[in-house]
CSV table of C-alpha atoms and ligand atoms in Angstrom, one decimal:
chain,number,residue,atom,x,y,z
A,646,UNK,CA,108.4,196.2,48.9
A,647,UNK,CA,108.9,199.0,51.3
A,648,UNK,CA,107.4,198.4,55.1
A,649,UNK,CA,104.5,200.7,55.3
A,650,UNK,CA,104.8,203.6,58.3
A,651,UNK,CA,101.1,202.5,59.5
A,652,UNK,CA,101.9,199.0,59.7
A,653,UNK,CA,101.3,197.2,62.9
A,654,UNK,CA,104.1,195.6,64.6
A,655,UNK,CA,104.5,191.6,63.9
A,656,UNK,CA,102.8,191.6,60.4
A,657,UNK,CA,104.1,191.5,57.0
A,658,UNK,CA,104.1,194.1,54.2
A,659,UNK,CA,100.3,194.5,53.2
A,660,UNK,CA,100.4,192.2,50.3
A,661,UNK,CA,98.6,188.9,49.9
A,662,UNK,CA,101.3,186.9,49.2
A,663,UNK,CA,103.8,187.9,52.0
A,664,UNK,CA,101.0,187.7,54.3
A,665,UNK,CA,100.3,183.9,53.1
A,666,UNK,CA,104.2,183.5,53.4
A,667,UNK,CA,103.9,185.0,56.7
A,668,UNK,CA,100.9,183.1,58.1
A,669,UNK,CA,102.1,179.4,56.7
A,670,UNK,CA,105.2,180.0,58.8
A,671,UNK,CA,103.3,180.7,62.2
A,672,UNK,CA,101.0,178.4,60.9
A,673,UNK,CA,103.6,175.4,60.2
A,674,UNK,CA,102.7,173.2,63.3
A,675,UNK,CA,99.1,173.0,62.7
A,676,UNK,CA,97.8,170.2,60.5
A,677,UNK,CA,96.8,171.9,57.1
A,678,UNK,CA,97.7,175.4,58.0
A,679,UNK,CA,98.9,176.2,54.7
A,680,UNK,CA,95.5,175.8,53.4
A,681,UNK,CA,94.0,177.5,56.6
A,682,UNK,CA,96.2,180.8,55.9
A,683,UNK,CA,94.6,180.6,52.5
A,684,UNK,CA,90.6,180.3,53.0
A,685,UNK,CA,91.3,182.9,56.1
A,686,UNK,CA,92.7,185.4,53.1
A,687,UNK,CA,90.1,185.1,50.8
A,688,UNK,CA,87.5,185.6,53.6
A,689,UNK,CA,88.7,188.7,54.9
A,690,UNK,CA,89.4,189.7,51.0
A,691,UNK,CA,85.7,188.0,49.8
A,692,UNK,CA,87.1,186.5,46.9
A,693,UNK,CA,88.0,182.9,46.4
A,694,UNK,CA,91.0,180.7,47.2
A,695,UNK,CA,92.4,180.9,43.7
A,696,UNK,CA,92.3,184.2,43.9
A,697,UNK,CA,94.4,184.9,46.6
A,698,UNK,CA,97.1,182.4,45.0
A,699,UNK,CA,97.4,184.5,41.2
A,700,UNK,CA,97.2,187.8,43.0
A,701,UNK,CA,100.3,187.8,45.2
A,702,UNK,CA,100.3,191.2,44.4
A,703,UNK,CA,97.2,192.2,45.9
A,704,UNK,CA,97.1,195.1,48.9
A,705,UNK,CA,95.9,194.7,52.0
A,706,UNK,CA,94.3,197.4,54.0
A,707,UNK,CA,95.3,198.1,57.5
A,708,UNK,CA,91.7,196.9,58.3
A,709,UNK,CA,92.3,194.1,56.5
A,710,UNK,CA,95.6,193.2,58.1
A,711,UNK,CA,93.8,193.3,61.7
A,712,UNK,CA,91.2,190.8,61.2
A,713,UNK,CA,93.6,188.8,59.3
A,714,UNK,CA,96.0,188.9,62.6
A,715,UNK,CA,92.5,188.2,64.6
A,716,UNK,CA,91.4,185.2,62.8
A,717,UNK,CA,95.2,183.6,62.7
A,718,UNK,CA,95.7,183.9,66.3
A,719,UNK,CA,92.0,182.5,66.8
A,720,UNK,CA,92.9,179.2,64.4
A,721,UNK,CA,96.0,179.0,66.6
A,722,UNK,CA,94.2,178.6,69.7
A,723,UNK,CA,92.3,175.8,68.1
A,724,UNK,CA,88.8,177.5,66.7
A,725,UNK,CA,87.3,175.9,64.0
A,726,UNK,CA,88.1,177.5,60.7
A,727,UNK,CA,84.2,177.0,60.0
A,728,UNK,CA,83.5,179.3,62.6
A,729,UNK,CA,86.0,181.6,61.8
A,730,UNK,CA,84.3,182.0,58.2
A,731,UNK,CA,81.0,181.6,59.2
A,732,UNK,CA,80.7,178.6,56.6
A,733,UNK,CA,81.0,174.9,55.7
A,734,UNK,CA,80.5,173.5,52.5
A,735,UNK,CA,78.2,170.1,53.2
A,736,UNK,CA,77.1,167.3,50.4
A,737,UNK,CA,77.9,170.3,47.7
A,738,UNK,CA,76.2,172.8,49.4
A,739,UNK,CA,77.4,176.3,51.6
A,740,UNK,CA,76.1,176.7,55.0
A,741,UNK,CA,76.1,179.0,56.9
A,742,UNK,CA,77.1,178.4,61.1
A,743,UNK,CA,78.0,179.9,63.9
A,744,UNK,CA,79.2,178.1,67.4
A,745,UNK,CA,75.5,177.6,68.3
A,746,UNK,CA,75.1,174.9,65.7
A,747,UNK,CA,77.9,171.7,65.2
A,748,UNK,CA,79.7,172.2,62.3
A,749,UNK,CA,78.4,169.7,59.5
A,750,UNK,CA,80.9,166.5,59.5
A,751,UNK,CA,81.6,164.5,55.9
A,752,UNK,CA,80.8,160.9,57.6
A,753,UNK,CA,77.1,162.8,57.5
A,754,UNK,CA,77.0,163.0,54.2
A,755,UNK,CA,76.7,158.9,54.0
A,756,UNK,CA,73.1,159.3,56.0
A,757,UNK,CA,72.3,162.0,53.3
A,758,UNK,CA,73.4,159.4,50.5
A,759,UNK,CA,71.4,156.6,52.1
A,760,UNK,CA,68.4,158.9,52.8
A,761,UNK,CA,68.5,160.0,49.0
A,762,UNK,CA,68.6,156.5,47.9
A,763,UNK,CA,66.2,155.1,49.2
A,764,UNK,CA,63.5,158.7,48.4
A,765,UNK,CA,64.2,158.0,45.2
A,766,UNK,CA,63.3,154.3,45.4
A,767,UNK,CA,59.9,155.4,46.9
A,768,UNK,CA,58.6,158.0,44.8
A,769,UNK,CA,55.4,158.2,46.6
A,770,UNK,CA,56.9,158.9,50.1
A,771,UNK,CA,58.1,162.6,50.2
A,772,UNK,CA,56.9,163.3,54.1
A,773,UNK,CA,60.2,163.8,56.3
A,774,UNK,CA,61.8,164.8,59.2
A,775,UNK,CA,65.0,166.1,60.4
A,776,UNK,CA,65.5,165.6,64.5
A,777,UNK,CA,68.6,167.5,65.6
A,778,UNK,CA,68.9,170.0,62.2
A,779,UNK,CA,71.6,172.2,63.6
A,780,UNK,CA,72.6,174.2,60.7
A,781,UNK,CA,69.7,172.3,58.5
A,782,UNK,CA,72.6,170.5,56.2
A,783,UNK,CA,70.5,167.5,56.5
A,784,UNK,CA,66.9,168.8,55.6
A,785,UNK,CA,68.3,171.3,53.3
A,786,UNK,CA,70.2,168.5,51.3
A,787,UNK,CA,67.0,166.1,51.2
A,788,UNK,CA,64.8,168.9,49.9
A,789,UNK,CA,67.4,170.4,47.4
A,790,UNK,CA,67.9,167.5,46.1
A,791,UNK,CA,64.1,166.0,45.9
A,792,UNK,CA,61.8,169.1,44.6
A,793,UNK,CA,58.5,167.5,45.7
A,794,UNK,CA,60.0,166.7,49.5
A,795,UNK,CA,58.1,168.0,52.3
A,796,UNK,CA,60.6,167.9,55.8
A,797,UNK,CA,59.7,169.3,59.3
A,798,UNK,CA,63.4,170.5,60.7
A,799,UNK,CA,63.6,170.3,64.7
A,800,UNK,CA,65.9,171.4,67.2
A,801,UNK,CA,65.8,172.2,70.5
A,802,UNK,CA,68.0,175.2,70.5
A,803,UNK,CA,66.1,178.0,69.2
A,804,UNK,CA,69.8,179.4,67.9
A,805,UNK,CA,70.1,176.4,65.8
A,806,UNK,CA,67.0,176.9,64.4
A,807,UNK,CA,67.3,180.8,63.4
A,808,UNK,CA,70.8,179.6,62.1
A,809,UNK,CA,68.5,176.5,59.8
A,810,UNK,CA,65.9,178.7,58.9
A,811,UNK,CA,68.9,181.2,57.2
A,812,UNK,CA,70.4,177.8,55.0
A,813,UNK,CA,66.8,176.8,54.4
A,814,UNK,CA,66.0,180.5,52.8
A,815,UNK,CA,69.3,181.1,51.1
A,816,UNK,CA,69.2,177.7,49.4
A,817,UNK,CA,65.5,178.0,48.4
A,818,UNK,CA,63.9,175.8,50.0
A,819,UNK,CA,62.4,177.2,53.4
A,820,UNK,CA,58.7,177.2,51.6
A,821,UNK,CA,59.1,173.4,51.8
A,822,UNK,CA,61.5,172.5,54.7
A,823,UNK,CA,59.6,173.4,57.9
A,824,UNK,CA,62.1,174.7,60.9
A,825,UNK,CA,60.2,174.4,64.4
A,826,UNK,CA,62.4,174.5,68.0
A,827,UNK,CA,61.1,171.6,69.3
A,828,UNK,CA,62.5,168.5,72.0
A,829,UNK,CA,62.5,165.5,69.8
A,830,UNK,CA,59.5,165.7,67.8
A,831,UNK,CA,57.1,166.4,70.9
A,832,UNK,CA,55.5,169.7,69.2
A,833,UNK,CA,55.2,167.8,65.5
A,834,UNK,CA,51.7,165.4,65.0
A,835,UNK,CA,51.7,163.5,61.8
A,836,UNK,CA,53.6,160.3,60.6
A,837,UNK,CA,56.4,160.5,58.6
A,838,UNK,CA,57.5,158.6,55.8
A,839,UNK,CA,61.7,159.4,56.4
A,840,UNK,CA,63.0,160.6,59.7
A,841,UNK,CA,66.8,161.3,59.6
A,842,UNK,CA,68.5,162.2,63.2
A,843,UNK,CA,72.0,162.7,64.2
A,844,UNK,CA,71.2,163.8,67.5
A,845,UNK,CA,74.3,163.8,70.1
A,846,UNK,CA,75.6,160.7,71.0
A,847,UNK,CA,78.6,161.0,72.8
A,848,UNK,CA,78.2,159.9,76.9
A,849,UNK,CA,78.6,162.9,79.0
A,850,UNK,CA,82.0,161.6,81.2
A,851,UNK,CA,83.6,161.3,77.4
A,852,UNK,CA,82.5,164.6,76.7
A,853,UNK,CA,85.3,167.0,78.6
A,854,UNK,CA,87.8,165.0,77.5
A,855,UNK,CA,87.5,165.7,73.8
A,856,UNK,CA,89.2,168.6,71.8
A,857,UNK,CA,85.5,168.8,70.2
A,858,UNK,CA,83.7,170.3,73.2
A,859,UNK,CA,86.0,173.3,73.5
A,860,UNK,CA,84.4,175.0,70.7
A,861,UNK,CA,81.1,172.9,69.8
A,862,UNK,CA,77.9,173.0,71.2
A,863,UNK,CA,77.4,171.0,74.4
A,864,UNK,CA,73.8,171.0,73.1
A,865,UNK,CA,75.0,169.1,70.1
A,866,UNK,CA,77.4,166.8,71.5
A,867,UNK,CA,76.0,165.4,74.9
A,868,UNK,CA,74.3,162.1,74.5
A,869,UNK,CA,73.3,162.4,78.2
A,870,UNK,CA,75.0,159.4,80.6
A,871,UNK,CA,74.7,156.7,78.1
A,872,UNK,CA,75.7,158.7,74.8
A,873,UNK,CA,72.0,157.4,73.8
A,874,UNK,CA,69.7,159.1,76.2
A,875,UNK,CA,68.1,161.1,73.0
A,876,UNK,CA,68.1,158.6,70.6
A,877,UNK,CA,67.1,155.8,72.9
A,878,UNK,CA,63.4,158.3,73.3
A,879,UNK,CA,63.8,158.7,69.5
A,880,UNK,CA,63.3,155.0,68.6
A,881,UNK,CA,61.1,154.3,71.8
A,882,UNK,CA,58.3,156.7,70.5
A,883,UNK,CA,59.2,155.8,66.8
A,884,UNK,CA,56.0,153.5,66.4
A,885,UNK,CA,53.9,156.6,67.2
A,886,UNK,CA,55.1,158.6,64.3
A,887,UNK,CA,56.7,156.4,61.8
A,888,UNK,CA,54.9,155.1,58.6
A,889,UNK,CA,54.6,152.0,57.6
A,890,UNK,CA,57.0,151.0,55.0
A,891,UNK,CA,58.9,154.4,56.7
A,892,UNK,CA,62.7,154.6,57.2
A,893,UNK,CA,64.3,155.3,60.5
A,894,UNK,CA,68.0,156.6,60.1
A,895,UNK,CA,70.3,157.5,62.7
A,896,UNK,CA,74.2,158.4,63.0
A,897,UNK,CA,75.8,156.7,65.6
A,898,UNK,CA,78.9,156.4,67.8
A,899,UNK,CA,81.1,153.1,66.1
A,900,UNK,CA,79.8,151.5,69.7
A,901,UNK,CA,76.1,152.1,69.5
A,902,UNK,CA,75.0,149.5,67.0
A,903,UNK,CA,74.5,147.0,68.9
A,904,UNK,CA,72.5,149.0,71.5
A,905,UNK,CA,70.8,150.4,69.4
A,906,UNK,CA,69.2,147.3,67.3
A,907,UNK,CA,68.1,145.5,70.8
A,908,UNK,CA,66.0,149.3,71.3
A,909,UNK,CA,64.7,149.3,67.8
A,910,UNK,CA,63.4,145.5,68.1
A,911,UNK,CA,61.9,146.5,71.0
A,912,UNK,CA,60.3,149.4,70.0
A,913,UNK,CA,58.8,148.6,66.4
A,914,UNK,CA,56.6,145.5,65.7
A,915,UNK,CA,58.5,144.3,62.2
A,916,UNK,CA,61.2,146.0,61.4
A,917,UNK,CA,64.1,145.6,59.0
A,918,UNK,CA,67.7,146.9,60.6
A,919,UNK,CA,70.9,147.3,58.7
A,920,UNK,CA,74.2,148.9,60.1
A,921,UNK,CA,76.0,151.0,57.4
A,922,UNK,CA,79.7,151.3,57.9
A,923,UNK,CA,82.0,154.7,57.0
A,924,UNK,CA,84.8,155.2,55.3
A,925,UNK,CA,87.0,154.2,58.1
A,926,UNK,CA,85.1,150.5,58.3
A,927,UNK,CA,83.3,151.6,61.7
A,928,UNK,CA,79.8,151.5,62.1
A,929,UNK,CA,77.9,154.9,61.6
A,930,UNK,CA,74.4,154.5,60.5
A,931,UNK,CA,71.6,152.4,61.6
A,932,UNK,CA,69.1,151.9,59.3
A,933,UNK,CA,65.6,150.6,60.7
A,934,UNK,CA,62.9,150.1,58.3
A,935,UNK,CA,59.4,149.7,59.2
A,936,UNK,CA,58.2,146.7,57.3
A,937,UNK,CA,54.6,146.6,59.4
B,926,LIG,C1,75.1,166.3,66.5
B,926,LIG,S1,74.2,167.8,66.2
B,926,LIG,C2,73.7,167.5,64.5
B,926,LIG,C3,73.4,168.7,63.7
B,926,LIG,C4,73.1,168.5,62.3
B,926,LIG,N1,72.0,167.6,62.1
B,926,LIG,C5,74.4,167.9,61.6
B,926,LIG,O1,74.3,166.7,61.2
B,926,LIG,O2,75.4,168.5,61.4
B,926,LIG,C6,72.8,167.4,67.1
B,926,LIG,C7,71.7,168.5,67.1
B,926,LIG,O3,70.6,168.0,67.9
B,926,LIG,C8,70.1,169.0,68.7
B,926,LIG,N2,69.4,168.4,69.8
B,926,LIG,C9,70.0,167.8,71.0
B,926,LIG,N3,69.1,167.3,71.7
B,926,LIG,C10,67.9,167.4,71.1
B,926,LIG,C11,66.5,167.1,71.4
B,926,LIG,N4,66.3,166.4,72.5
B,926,LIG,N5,65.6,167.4,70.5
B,926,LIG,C12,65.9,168.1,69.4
B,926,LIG,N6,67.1,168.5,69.0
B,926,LIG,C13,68.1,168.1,69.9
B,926,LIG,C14,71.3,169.9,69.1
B,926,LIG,O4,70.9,171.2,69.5
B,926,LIG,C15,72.1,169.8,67.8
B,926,LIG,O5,71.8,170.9,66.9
C-alpha cells in the first residue's frame, strides 16, 4: 500500500492490519499487548474484536489514527485498558467505568456466585444491599440475575454512584436496584436480608507501593491504617441492620480472615462464619450468617 501524504509521522499506513502489526511490535514487552492492540482497534473502529482480525483491509481515518496513537501510548504508560474503553465485562455483563470507580476484578465474581447461591436457596429473602457499588457490578449482577430482588447500592463517592446509576439503567434494572451516595449504610434504615461489600481493604502504608494506586481510586483502595478500618464499622453496626437468618458477605485481603472472624463474633450474637478461598487457594470471602 502506498504511504498516504496526510499521514502522521511514526504510524503505519491507515489500514487495520498494519496498524495491529504496528502496535503488537511497540506493544511486545507488555504482558498481553497483542490482545490490547486488538480491543483498542475495535474501540476506536466500534466494531468487535473479530472484526478487526477478517478486515485487515479496513481504512483508517486520520482521526482514527490519532486516537489510536493516543490510547497506545496511554496503555504504555500503564493505564488500564478498561479505562481506556470505558468498559469491563463483569460475571457476563458490560460495564461501564471511568477512573472514579475500581475496575470490576474476576476474584469478585466468586462473592456474586456465593451471593446468588445462597438467594436462590432462600426464596423468601430478596431485600439487599450493596456497600461500596463502584461501578454497581455487584448489585447489577444480583438483581439481573434474581427478577424479584430489591438492592439499595451505596457509595460514598457521588462519581461512583452517577457511574452505578448509568450500569443500573442500561442493564434494566435501576427501577429495582436503588443507588444512594452514602458512608456505609448511615443514610439507609431497614434490615436487610443479603448485604454484600467489597469495600477497600488494603492498609494505607501498602497503598503507594502498589502499581494499583497509580490509576485506581484511592477512595476504592484505602482500607485506612489497618486495611479494615471500613469493614471493621461494617460488621460492628451489622446487628443493627442485618436480618435474622441474613447473610453478611465481604471480600477480603488473603490476611484478613482471621481478623475479621474475632470482629464478627464480637459483633453478632450467633452467627455462622465460613472463609471461602479463590482460585489461587487464598482466602477471599468471609461469609457470616446470622443464625439468631
Ligand atoms: C474496592 S471498591 C469496590 C467497588 C465494586 N463494588 C467492585 O467490587 O468492583 C470499594 C468501593 O467502596 C467505596 N467506599 C469506600 N469507603 C466507603 C464507605 N465508607 N462507605 C461507602 N462506600 C465506600 C469506594 O468509593 C469504592 O467505590
Amino acid at each position: 500500500m502506498k504511504p498516504n501524504a496526510c499521514q502522521p509521522m511514526n504510524l503505519p499506513s491507515p489500514e487495520a492490519g498494519e496498524w495491529l502489526k504496528f502496535a503488537r511490535q511497540r506493544l511486545h514487552n507488555i504482558e498481553d499487548g497483542g490482545l490490547a492492540a486488538q480491543v483498542i482497534l475495535a474501540h476506536v473502529l466500534g466494531k468487535s474484536r473479530e472484526f478487526v482480525l477478517a478486515h485487515p483491509e479496513y481504512r483508517l481515518e486520520n482521526d482514527q489514527q490519532a486516537q489510536l496513537e493516543r490510547l497506545l501510548t496511554r496503555f504504555e504508560q500503564g493505564e488500564p485498558l478498561a479505562y481506556l474503553t470505558g468498559k469491563r465485562e463483569f460475571f457476563g455483563l458490560t460495564f461501564g467505568v471511568s477512573p472514579a470507580v475500581l475496575i470490576p476484578r474476576p476474584e469478585t465474581e466468586i462473592l456474586v456466585e456465593k451471593a446468588l447461591d445462597w438467594l436462590k436457596r432462600h426464596p423468601q429473602r430478596r431485600l439487599a444491599a450493596d456497600v461500596g457499588t463502584g461501578s454497581g457490578c455487584i448489585a447489577a449482577s444480583l438483581a439481573y440475575h434474581v427478577p424479584d430482588l430489591r438492592c439499595v447500592a451505596v457509595d460514598r463517592s457521588w462519581q461512583a454512584i452517577q457511574i452505578a446509576r448509568r450500569n443500573f439503567e442500561r442493564l434494566g434494572v435501576l427501577g429495582r436496584v436503588f443507588p444512594l451516595t452514602t458512608n456505609l449504610l448511615d443514610a439507609v434504615g431497614g434490615v436487610f436480608d443479603l448485604v454484600c461489600a467489597n469495600l477497600p481493604y488494603i492498609p494505607t502504608a501498602e497503598l503507594a507501593r502498589l502499581a494499583v494506586s497509580r490509576f485506581e481510586p484511592q477512595l476504592a483502595l484505602d482500607g485506612g491504617w489497618s486495611g479494615l478500618d471500613w469493614i471493621a464499622v461494617l460488621i460492628k453496626d451489622s446487628a443493627r441492620w442485618l436480618a435474622k437468618g441474613g447473610l453478611l458477605l465481604l471480600e477480603i485481603e488473603s490476611g484478613q480472615a482471621e481478623e475479621v472472624t474475632q470482629l464478627a463474633y464480637q459483633s453478632l450474637p450467633a452467627v455462622k462464619i465460613e472463609i471461602i478461598h479463590d482460585l489461587h487457594g487464598l482466602p477471599r470471602l468471609v461469609w457470616l450468617e446470622r443464625t439468631q
